[in-house]
Coordinates of C-alpha atoms in Angstrom, one line a residue:
X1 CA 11.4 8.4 -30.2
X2 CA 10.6 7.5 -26.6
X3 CA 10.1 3.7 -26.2
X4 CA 7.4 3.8 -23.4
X5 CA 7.1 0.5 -22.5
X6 CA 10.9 -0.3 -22.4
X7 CA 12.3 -1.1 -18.8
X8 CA 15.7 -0.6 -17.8
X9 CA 18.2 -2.8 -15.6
X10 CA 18.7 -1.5 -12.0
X11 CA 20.5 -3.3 -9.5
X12 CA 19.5 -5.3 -6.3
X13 CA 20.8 -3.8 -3.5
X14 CA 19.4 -6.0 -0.9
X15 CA 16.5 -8.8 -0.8
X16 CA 14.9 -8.5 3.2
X17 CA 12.7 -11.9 4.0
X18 CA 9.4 -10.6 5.3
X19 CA 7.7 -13.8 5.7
X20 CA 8.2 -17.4 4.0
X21 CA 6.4 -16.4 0.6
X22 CA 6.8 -12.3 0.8
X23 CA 10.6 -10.9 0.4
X24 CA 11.3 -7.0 -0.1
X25 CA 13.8 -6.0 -3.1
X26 CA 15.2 -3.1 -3.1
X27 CA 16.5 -1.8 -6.1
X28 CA 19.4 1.5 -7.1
X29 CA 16.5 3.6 -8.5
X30 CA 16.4 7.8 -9.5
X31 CA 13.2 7.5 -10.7
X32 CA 10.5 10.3 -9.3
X33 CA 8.0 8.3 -7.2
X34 CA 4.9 9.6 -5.6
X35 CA 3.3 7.5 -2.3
X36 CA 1.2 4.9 -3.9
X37 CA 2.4 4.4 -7.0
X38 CA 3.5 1.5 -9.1
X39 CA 6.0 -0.2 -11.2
X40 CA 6.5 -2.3 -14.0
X41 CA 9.1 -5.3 -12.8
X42 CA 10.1 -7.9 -15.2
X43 CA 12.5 -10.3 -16.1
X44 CA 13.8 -11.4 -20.0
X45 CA 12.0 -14.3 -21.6
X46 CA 10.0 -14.2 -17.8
X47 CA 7.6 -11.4 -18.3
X48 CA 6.2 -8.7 -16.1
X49 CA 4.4 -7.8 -13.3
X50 CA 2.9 -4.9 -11.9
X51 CA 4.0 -4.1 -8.3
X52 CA 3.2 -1.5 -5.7
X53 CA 6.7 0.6 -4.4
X54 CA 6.4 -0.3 -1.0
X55 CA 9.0 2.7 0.3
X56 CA 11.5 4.8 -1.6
X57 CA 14.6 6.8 -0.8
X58 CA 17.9 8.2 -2.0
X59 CA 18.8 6.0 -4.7
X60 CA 16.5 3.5 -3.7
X61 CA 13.5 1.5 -4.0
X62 CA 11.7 -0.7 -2.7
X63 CA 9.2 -3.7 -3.8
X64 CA 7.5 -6.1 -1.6
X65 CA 6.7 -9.2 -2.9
X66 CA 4.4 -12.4 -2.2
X67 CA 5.7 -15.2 -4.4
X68 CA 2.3 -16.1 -6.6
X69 CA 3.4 -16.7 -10.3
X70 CA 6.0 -17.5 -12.6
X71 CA 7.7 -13.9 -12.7
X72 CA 7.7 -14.0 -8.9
X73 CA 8.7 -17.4 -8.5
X74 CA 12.0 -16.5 -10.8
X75 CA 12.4 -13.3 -8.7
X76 CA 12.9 -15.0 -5.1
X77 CA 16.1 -16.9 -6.8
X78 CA 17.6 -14.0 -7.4
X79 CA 20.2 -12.6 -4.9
X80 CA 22.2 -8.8 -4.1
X81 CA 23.5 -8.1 -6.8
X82 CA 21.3 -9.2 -9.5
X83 CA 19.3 -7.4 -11.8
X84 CA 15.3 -6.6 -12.8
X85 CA 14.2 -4.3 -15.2
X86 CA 12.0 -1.9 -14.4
X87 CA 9.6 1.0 -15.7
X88 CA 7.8 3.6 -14.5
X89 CA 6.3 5.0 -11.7
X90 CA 2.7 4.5 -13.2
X91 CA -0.7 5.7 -11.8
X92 CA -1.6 8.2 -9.3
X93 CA -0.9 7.9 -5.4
X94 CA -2.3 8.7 -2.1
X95 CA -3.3 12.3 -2.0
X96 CA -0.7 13.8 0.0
X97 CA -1.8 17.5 -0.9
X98 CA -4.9 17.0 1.0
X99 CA -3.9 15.4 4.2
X100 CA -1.5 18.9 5.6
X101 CA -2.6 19.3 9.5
X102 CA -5.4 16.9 8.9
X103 CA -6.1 13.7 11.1
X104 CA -5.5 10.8 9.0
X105 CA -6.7 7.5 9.3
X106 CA -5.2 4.3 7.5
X107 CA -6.6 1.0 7.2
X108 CA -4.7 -1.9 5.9
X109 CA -4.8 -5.5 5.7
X110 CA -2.1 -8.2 4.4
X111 CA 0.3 -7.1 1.6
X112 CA -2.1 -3.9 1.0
X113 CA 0.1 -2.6 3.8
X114 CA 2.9 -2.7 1.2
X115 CA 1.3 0.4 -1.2
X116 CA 0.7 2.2 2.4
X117 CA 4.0 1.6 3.9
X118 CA 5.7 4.9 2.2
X119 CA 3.2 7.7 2.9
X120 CA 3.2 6.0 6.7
X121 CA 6.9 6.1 7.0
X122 CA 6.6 9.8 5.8
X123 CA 4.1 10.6 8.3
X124 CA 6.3 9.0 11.0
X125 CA 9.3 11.3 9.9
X126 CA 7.6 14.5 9.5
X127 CA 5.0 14.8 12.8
X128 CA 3.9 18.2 12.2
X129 CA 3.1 17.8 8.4
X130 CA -0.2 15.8 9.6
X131 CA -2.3 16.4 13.3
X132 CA -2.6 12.5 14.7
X133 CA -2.4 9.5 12.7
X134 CA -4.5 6.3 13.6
X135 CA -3.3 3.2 12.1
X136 CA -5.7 0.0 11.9
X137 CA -3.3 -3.1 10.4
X138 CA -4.3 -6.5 10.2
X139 CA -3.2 -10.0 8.7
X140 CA -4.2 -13.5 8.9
X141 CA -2.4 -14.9 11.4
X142 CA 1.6 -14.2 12.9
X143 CA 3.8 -15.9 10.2
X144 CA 1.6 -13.6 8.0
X145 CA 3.2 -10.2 9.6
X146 CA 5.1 -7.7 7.2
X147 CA 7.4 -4.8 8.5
X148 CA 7.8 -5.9 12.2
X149 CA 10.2 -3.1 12.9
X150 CA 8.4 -0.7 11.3
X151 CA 5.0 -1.6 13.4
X152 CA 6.9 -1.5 16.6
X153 CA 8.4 2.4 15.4
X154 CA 5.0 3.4 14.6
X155 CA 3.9 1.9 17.9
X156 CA 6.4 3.8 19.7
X157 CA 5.6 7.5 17.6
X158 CA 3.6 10.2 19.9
X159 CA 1.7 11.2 17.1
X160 CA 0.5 7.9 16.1
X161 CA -2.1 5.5 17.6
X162 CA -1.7 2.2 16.4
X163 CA -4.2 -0.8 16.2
X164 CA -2.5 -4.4 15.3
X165 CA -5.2 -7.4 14.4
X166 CA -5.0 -11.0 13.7
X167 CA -8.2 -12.3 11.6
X168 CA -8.8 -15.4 13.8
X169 CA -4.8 -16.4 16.1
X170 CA -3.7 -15.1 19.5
X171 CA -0.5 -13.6 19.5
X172 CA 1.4 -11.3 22.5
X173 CA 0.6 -7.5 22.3
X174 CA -1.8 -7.8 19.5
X175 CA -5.8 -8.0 19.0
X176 CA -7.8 -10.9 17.6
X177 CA -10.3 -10.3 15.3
X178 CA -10.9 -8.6 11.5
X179 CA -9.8 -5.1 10.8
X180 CA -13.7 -3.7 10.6
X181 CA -14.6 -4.7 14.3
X182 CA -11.9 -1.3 15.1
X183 CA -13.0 1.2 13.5
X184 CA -15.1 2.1 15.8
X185 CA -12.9 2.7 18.3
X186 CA -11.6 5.9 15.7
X187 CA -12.8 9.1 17.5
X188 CA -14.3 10.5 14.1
X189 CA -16.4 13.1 16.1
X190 CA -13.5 14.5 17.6
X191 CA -11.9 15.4 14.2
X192 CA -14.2 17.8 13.4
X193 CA -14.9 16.6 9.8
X194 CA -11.1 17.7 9.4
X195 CA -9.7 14.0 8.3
X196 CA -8.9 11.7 5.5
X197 CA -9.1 8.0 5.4
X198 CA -7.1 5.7 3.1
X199 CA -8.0 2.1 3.0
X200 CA -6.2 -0.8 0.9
X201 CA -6.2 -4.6 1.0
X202 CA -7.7 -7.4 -0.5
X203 CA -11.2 -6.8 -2.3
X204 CA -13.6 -7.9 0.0
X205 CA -11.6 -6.1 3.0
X206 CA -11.9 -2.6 1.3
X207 CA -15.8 -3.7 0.6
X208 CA -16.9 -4.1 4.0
X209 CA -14.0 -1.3 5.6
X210 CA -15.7 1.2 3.2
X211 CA -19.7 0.2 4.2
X212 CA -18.4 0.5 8.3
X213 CA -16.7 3.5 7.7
X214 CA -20.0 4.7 6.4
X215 CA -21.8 3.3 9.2
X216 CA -19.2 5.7 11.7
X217 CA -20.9 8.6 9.5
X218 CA -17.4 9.0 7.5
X219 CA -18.4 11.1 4.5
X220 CA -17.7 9.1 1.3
X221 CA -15.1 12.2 0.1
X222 CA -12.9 11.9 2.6
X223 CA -12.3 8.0 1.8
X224 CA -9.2 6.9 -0.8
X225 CA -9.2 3.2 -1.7
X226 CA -6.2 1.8 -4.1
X227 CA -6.9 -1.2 -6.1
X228 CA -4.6 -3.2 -8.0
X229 CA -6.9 -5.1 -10.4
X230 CA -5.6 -6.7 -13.6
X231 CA -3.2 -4.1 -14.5
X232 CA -1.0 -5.2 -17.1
X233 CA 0.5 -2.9 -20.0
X234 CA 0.3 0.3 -17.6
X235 CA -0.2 2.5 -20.2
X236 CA -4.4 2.2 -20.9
X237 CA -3.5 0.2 -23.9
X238 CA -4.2 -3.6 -23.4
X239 CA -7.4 -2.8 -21.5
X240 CA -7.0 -5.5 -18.7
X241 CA -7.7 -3.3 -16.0
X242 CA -10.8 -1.5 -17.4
X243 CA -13.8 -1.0 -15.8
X244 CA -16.3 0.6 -17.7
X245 CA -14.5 3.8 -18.6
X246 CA -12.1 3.4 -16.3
X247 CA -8.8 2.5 -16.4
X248 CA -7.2 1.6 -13.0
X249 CA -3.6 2.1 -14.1
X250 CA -4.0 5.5 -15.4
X251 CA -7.0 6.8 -13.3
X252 CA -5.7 4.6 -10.6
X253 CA -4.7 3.2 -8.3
X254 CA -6.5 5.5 -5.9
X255 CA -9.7 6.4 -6.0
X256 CA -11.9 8.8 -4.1
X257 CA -14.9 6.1 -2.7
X258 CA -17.1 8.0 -4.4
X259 CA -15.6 6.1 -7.5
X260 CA -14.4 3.1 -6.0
X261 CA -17.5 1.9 -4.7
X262 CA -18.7 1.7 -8.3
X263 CA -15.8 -0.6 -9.6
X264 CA -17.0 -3.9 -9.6
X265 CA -16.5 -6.4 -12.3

């Protein structure tokens, strides 16, 4: 019988620095993954952590991580070469299957550019699959940034139109202030209600992103959110992520706003 729950060993086949407490692994993986999953990363006698993939290619994946706890703190000592153990891909991603030859607009602030980061990265290697693609990023402050060559390749992309923030620092080529204060400089009545918007980042960020986006008379179907709150077993069998009937790892971790705005603990 099938041992759901047991991980297997895959290699490290690099570890990138992003920032002092955020490094990306990337791991030998030939796993299926859809754009916004997540999986199961742990390490014996450690324990285990759910983590967004972050991007994904031939043989590879990849996990960005902000050193928090004790499984994280025991993954930044580990080097190319080493191992973690890994299961999945868990939960269900962005949908990709209703963003062909739409506009698409993504909003993202701090790590919750990490869940992002893949579908993006698609976008930017396929042009025609979507119309125009208008990215709002943000993070604290400059020693917060993630994925610096990858912002300055989407800068560059003709298809893309790219807004960089910093909550409250002055830095060269990029704006000052929090992520909602742009959206209004999206042209949602050009799109001609033919758009989707996808929004992650901390808590309060997709709170206040999702009531502005209302306020810009974005219909409340055509916003995804993806939380990542208390997920633990993966599965729908410890019941750490539930709220109310829901279960974010399973019916998770997008959501269609009409859902999300209803999961608050």
């Amino acid at each position: 019988m099938n041992n759901p729950v047991k991980p297997k060993a895959r290699k490290i086949l690099e570890v990138i620095p992003q920032t002092t407490n955020e490094y990306t692994f990337r791991l030998e993986n030939n796993i299926p993954i859809k754009h916004g999953q997540f999986m199961q990363l742990s390490l014996p006698k450690i324990g285990e952590v759910p983590i967004s993939v972050s991007d994904f290619g031939d043989g590879y994946v990849d996990f960005t991580i902000r050193r928090v706890g004790k499984v994280t703190d025991k993954l930044f000592h580990l080097q190319k070469g080493d191992q973690i153990f890994i299961r999945g891909c868990y939960g269900n991603g962005w949908p990709i299957e209703k963003i062909k030859e739409k506009n698409i607009v993504i909003i993202a602030g701090g790590t919750g550019v990490s869940p992002v980061k893949s579908l993006i990265n698609a976008l930017y290697n396929d042009p025609n699959y979507a119309k125009e693609v208008y990215l709002i990023i943000g993070y604290k402050d400059c020693k917060s940034i993630l994925f610096k060559e990858d912002l300055k390749k989407w800068k560059l992309a003709r298809h893309f139109h790219t807004i960089y923030t910093l909550d409250n620092a002055e830095y060269k080529d990029w704006n000052k202030g929090m992520i909602t204060e742009f959206i209004k400089e999206i042209p949602f009545h050009s799109f001609d209600k033919n758009y989707e918007c996808f929004v992650v980042g901390p808590p309060i960020m997709m709170k206040f992103v999702g009531e502005e986006l209302l306020n810009n008379n974005v219909s409340e179907e055509n916003i995804w959110m993806s939380f990542e709150r208390k997920m633990s077993c993966a599965i729908g069998k410890c019941g750490h992520c539930r709220i109310d009937e829901i279960y974010v790892c399973l019916d998770g971790p997008v959501f269609n706003y009409t859902i999300a705005k209803k999961l608050v603990d």
